[in-house]
Short mmCIF file of C-alpha atoms in Angstrom, two decimals:
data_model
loop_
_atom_site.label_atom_id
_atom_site.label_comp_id
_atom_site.label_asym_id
_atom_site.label_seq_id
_atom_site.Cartn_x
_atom_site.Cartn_y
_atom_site.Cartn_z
CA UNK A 297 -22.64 -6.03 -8.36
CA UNK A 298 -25.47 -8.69 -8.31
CA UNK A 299 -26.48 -6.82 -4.66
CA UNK A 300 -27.34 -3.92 -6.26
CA UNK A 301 -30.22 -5.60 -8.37
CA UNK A 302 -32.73 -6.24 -5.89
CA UNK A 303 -32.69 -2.57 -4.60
CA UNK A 304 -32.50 -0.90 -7.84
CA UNK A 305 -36.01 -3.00 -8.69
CA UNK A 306 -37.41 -2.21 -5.39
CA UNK A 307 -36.28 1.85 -6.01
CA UNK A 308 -37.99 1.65 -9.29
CA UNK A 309 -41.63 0.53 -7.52
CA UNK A 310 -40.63 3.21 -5.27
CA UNK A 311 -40.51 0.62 -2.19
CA UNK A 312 -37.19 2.00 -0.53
CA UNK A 313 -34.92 -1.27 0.48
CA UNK A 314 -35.09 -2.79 3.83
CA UNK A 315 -31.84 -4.43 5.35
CA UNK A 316 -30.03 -4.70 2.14
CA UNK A 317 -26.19 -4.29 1.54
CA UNK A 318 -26.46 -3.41 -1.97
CA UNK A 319 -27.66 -0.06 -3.63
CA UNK A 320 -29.38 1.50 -5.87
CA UNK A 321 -28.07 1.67 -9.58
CA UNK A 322 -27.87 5.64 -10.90
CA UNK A 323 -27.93 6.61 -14.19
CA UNK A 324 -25.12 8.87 -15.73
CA UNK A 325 -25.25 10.65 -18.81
CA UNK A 326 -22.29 10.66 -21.75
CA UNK A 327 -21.88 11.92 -25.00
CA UNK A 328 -21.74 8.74 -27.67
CA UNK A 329 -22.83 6.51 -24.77
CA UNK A 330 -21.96 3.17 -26.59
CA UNK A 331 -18.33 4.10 -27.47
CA UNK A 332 -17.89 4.74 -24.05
CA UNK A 333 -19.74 1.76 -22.64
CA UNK A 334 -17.08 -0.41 -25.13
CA UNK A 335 -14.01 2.30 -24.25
CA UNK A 336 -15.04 1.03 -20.55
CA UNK A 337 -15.44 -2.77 -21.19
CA UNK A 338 -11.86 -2.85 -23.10
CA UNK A 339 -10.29 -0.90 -20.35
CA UNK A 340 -11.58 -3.37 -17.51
CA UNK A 341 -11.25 -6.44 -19.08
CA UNK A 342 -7.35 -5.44 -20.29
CA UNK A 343 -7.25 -5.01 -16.86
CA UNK A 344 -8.16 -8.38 -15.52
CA UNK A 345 -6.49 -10.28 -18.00
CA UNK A 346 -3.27 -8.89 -17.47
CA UNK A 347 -3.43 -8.25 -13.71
CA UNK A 348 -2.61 -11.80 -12.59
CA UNK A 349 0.75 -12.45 -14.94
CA UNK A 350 2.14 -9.22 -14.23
CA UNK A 351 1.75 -9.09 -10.19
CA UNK A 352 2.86 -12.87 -10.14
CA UNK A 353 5.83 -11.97 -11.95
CA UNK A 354 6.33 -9.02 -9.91
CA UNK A 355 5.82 -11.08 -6.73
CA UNK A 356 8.05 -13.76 -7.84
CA UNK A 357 10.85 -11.57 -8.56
CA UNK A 358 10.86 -9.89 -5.37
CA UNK A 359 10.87 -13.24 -3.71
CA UNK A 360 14.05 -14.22 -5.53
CA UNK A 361 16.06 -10.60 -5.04
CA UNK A 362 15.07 -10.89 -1.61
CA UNK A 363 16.63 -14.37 -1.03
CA UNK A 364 19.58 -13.75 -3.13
CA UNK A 365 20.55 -10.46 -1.14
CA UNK A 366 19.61 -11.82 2.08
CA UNK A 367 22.70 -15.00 1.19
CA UNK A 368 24.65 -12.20 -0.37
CA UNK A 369 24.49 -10.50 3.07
CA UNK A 370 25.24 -14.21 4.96
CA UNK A 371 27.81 -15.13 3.39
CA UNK A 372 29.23 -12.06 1.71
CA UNK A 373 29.24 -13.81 -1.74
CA UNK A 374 30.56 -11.90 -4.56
CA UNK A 375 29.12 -8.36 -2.30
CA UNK A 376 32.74 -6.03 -2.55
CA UNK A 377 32.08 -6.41 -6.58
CA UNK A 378 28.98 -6.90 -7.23
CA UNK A 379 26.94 -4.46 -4.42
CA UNK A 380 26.56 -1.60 -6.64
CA UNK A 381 24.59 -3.69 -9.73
CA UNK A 382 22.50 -5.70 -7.38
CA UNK A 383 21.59 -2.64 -4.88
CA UNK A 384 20.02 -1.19 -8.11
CA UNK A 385 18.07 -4.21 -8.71
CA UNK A 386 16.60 -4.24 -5.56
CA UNK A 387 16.05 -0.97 -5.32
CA UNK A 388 14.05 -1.46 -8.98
CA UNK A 389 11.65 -3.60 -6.73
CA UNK A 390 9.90 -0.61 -4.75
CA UNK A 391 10.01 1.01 -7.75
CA UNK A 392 8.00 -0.67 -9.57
CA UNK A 393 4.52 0.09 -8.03
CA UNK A 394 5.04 3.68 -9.11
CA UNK A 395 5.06 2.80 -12.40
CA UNK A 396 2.13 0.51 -12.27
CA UNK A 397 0.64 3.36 -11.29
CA UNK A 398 1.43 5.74 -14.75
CA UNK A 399 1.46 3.21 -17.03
CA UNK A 400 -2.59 3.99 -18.16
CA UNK A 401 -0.74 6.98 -19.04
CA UNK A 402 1.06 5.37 -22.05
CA UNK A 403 -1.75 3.04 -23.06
CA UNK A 404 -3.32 -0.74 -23.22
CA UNK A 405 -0.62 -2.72 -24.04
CA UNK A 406 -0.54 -6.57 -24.43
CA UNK A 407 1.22 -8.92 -21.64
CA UNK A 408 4.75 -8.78 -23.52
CA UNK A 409 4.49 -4.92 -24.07
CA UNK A 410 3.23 -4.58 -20.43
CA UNK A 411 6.84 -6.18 -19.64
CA UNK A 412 8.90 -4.15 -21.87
CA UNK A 413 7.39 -0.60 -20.99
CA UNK A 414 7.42 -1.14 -17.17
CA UNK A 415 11.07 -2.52 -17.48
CA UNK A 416 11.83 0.51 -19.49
CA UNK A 417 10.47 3.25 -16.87
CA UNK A 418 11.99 1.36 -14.12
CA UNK A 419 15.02 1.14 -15.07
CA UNK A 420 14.99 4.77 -16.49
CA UNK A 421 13.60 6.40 -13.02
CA UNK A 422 16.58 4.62 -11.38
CA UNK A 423 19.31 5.15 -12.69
CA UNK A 424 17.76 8.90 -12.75
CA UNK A 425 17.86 9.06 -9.37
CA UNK A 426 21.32 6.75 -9.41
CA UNK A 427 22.98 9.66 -10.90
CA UNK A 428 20.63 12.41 -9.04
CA UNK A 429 21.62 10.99 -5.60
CA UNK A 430 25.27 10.29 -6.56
CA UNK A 431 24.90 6.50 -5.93
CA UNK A 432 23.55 7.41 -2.25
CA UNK A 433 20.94 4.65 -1.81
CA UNK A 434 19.62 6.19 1.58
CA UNK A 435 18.77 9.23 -0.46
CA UNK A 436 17.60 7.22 -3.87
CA UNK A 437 15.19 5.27 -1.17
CA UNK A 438 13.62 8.57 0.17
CA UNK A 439 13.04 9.74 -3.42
CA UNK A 440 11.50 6.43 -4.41
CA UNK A 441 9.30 6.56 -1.45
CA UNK A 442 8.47 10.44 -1.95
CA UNK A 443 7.91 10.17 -5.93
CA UNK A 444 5.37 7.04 -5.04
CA UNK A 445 3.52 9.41 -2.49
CA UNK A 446 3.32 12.11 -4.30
CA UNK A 447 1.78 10.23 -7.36
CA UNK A 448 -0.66 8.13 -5.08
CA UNK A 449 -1.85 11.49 -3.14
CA UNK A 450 -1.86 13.51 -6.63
CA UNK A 451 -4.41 10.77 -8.28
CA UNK A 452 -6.35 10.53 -4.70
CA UNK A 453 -7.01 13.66 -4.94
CA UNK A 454 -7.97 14.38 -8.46
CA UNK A 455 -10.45 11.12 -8.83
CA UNK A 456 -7.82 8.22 -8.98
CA UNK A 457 -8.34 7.97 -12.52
CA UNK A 458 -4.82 5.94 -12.67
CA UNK A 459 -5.65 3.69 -10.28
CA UNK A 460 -9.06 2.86 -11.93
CA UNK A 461 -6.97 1.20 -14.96
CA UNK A 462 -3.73 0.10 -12.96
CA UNK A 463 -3.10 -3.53 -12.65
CA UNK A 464 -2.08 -2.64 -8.92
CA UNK A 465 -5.36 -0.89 -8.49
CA UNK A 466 -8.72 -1.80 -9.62
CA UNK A 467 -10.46 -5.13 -10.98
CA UNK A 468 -14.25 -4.86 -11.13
CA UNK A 469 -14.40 -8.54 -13.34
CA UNK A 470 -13.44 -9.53 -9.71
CA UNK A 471 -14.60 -7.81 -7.22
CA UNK A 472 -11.31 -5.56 -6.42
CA UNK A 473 -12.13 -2.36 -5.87
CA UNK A 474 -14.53 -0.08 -7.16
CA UNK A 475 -13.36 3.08 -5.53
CA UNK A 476 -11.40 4.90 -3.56
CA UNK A 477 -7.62 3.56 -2.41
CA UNK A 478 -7.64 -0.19 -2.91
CA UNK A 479 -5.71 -2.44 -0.34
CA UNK A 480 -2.80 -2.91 -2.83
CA UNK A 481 -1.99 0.61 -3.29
CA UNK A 482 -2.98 1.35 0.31
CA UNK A 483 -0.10 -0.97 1.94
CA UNK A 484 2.06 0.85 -0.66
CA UNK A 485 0.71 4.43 0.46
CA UNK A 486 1.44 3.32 4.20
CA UNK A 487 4.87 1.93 3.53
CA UNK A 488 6.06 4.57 1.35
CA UNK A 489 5.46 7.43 3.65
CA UNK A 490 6.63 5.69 6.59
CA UNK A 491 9.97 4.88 5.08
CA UNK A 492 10.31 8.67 3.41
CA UNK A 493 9.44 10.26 6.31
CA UNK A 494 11.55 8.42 8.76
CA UNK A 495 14.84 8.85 6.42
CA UNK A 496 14.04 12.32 5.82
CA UNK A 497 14.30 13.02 9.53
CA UNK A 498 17.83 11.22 9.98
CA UNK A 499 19.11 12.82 6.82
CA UNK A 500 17.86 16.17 7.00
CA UNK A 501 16.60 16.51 10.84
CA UNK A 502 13.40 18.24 10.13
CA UNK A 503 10.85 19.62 12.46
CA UNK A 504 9.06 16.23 13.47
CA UNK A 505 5.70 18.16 13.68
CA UNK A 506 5.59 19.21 10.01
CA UNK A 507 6.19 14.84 9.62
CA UNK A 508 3.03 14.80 12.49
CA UNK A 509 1.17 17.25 9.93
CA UNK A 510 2.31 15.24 6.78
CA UNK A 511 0.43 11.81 8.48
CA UNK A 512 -2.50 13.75 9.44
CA UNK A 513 -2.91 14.71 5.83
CA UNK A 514 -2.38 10.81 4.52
CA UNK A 515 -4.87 9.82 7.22
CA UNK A 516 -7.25 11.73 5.68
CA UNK A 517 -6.41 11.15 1.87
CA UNK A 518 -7.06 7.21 2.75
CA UNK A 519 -10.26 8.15 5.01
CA UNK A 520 -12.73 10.61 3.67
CA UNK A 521 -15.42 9.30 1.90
CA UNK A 522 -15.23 11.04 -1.76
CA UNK A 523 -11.29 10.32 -1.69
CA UNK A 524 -9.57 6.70 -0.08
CA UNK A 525 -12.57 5.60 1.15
CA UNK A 526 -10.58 2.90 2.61
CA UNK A 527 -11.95 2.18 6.34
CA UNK A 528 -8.95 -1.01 7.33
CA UNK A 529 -6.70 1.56 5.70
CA UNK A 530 -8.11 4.24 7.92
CA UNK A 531 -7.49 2.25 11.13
CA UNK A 532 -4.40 0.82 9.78
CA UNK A 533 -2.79 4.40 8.62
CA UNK A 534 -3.80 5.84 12.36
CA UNK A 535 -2.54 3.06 14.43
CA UNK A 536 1.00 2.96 12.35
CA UNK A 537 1.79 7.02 12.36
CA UNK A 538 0.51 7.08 15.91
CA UNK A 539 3.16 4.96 16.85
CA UNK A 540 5.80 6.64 14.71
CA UNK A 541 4.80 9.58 16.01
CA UNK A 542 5.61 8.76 19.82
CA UNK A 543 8.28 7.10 19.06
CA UNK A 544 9.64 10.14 16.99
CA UNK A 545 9.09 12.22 19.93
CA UNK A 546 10.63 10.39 22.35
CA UNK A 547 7.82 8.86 24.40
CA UNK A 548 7.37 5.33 25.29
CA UNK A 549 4.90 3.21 24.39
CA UNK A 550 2.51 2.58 27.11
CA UNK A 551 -0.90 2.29 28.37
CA UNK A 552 -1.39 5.64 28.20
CA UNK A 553 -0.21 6.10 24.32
CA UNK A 554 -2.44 2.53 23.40
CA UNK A 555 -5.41 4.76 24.71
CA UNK A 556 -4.75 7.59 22.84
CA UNK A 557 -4.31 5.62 19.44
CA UNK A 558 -7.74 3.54 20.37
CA UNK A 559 -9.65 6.70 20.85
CA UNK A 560 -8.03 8.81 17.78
CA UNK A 561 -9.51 5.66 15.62
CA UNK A 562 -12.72 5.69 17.25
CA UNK A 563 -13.46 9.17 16.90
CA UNK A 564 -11.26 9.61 13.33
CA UNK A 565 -13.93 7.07 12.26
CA UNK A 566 -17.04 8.68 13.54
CA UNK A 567 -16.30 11.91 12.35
CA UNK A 568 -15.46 10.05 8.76
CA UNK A 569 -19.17 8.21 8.93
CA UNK A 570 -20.65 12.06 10.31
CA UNK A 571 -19.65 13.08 7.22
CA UNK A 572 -20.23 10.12 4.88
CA UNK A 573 -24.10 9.56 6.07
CA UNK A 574 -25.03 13.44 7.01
CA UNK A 575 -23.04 15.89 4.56
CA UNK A 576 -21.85 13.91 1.88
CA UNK A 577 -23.96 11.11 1.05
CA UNK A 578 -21.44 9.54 -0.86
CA UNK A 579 -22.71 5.75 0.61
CA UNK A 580 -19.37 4.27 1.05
CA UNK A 581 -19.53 0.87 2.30
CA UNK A 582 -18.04 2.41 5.51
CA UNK A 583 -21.69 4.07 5.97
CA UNK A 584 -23.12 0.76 4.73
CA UNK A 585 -21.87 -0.59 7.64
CA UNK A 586 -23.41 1.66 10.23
CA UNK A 587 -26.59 1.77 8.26
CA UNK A 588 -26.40 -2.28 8.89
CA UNK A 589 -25.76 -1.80 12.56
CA UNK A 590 -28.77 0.46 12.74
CA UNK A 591 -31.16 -1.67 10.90
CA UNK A 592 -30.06 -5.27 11.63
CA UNK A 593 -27.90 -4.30 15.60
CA UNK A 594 -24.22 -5.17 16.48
CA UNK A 595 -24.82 -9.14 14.78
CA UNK A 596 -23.88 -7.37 11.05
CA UNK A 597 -20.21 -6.51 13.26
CA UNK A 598 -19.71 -9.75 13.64
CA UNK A 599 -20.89 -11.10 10.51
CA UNK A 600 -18.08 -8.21 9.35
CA UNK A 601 -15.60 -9.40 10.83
CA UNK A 602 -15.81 -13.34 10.12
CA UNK A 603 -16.33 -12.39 6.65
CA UNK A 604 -13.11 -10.70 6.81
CA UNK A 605 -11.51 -13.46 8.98
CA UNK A 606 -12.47 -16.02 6.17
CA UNK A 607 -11.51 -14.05 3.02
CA UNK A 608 -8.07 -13.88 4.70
CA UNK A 609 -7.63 -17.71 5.38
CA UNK A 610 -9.01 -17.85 1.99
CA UNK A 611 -6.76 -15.52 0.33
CA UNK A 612 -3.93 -16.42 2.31
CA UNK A 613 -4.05 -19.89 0.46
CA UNK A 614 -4.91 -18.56 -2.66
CA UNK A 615 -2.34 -15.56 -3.86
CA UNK A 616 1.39 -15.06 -4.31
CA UNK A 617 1.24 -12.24 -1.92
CA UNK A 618 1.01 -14.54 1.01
CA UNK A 619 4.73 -15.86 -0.03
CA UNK A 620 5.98 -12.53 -0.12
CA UNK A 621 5.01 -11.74 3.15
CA UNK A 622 5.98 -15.19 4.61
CA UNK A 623 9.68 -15.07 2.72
CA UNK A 624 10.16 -11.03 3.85
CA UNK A 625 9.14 -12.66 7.60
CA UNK A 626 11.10 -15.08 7.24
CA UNK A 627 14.29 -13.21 5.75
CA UNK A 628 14.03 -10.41 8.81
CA UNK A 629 13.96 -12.76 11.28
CA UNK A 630 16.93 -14.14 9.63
CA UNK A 631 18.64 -10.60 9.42
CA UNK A 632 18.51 -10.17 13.40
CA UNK A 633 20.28 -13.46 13.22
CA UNK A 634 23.12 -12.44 10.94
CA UNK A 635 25.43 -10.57 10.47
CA UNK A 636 25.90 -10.32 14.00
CA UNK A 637 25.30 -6.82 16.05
CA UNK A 638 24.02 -5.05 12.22
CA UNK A 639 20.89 -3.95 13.55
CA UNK A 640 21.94 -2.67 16.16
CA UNK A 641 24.76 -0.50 14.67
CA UNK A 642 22.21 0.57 12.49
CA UNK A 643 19.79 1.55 15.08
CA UNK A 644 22.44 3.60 16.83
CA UNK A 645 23.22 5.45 13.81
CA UNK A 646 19.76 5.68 12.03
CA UNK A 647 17.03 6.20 14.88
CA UNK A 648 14.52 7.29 13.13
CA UNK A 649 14.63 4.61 9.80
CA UNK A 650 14.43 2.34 12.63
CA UNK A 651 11.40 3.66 14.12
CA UNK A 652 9.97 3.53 10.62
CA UNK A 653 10.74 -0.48 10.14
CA UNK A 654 8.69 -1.15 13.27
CA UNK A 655 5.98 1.09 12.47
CA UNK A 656 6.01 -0.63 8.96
CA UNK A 657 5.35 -3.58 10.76
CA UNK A 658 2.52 -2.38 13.04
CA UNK A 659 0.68 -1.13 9.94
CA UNK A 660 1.39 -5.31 8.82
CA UNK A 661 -0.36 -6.42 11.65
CA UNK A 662 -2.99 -4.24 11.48
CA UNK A 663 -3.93 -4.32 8.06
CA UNK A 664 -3.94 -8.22 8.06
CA UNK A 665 -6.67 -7.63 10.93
CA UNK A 666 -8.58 -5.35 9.80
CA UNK A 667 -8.73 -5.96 6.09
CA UNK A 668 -10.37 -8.65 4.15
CA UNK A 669 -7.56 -8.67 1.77
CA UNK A 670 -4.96 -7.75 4.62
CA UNK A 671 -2.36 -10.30 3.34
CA UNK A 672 -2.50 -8.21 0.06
CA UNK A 673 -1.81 -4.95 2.24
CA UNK A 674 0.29 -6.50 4.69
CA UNK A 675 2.47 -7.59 1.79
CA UNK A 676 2.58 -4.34 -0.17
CA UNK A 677 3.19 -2.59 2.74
CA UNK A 678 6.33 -4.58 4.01
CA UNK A 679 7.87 -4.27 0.96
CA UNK A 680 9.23 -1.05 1.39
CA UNK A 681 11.19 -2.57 5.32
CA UNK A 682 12.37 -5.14 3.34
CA UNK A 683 13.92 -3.45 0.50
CA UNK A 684 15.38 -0.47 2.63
CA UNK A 685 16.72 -2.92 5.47
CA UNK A 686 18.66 -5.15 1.92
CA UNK A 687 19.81 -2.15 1.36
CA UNK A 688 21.05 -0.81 3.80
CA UNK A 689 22.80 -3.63 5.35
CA UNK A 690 24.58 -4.54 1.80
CA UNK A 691 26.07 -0.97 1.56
CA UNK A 692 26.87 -0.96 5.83
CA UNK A 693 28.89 -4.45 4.67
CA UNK A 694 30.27 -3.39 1.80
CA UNK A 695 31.65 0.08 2.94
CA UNK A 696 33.02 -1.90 6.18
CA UNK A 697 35.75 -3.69 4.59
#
């Protein structure tokens, strides 16, 4: 980034940089350096170009499945026939972020073959799981949700080389992302476990501390320095399993329990920069930011946090994302409207899944807070209460009458 000239001429005279964000440009050696540099341009730029066309499209369509259902659901248009068809499509929707993530593994592709091959893998991992699950689409949810864990952890762990050339994951022409668990995937990472670990509990009625153990180990995927990296997803991913985690063992939430999340961040946090500044040195912007406070005092906090304030007034104004999350807002609020007395039958009979839609939204809030792309998480995030709540309420109609 253009920050990262300045200290790179300074290192160079040997003068080590005062008060600077940026850092200090490495080199790394190849084999057949300039194919690579060109392998690496083609990569990046197919990124950006086709990054905005296929997560508008994506957006849009959510959008519309999510109105249609929600007036299929109102009015009960058409739902005793046509239920089975459109549960599928919406369950296509949460999907689909999965297969963002593999498809580097088939290739660049231009916009139209973009479009065909993720239309083709979606449609194939559902009705996979269609006729896995028997048509159950609690259990096709929890698979969705699992399979999209288990591919976001696996390429966490092993260098997220598919999220480097995702269109949901990084855009370096812009400024999105140069490492670590983006804010896109992060809301998805978030979601996903929340929802497969809640309906795993009301199917299968699990011990809740290997689920306690399971968040621990996402907490740190998203947090540690050489992996995530991802600080608003740090204090996002804490505050939301904290409070599914009380709320999965019973307890209230009080004073006492708001303390004990506070605190967990606060020391999760240090023990993340610890590492980051004395045994790693892997000079993540998270260490950036205390090695601001040091040098420059507590006014780089607040300079922090308008800059995030303002990128998310910005943003908000700016990307389809913000309609997603305003139309899946607006649609829930609708949902506790009508059909009369649903979510509450539902919360009598489903606990836990319940627990999991309000912890969704908890890691919503937070994100939007914390991040300076938090609509983008917020949005990502919420799509997985929005699609299992469609869903469940069209088959609770349908297998009513």
């Amino acid at each position: 980034a253009n920050i990262d000239i300045a200290p790179t001429i300074l290192s160079y005279f040997k003068i080590e940089p005062q008060n600077m964000i940026g850092k200090t440009m490495k080199t790394v050696s190849t084999i057949d350096r300039i194919n690579y540099i060109n392998s690496l341009n083609e990569k990046v730029t197919n990124t950006s170009k086709q990054r905005y066309r296929v997560l508008y499209s994506f957006a849009v369509f959510q959008i519309l499945v999510s109105i249609i259902a929600f007036l299929m659901i109102a009015f009960r248009k058409e739902l005793q026939k046509s239920h089975m068809l459109f549960s599928t499509i919406l369950l296509s929707t949460i999907v689909v972020p999965f297969v963002l993530l593999i498809l580097p593994l088939f290739g660049m592709f231009k916009t139209f073959q973009i479009y065909f091959v993720l239309i083709v893998i979606t449609l194939c991992i559902v009705f996979l799981l269609y006729s896995l699950t028997k048509a159950n689409f609690l259990d096709m949810i929890m698979c969705t949700s699992l399979l999209t864990v288990l591919g976001l952890v696996i390429d966490t762990l092993t260098g997220q080389n598919l999220m480097k050339n995702s269109i949901l994951g990084y855009d370096p022409i812009i400024g999105a992302r140069y490492y670590g668990v983006g804010n896109e995937y992060m809301g998805v990472l978030i979601g996903s476990t929340l929802t497969f670990t809640t309906i795993l509990i009301d199917r299968f009625d699990i011990n809740r501390y290997i689920v306690f153990l399971f968040y621990a180990f996402i907490i740190i995927t998203i947090a540690f320095p050489t992996l995530g990296a991802n600080v608003g997803g740090t204090i996002t991913a804490i505050t939301a399993f904290s409070f599914a985690s009380i709320k999965i063992a019973g307890r209230n939430i009080n004073k006492n329990s708001l303390l004990i999340i506070f605190l967990s961040i606060i020391i999760i946090v240090a023990c993340i920069t610890y590492i980051d500044l004395n045994i790693i040195n892997s000079q993540s912007h998270l260490a950036g930011m205390f090695q601001q406070v040091a040098d420059r005092g507590f006014i780089s906090i607040y300079q922090t946090i308008t800059r995030k304030a303002s990128m998310n007034i910005r943003i908000m104004g700016v990307t389809v994302w913000s309609k997603v999350l305003l139309t899946t807002i607006g649609i829930l609020c609708a949902l506790f409207w009508r059909p009369v007395g649903a979510i509450k039958k539902i919360s009598l009979q489903y606990p836990n899944i319940v627990i999991g839609w309000s912890s969704i939204i908890v890691a919503c809030v937070v994100s939007f807070l914390v991040n300076d792309s938090g609509v983008v998480a917020a949005a990502t995030t919420i799509i997985y209460l929005n699609i299992s709540i469609l869903l469940m309420f069209i088959n609770k109609i349908v297998t009513s009458y």
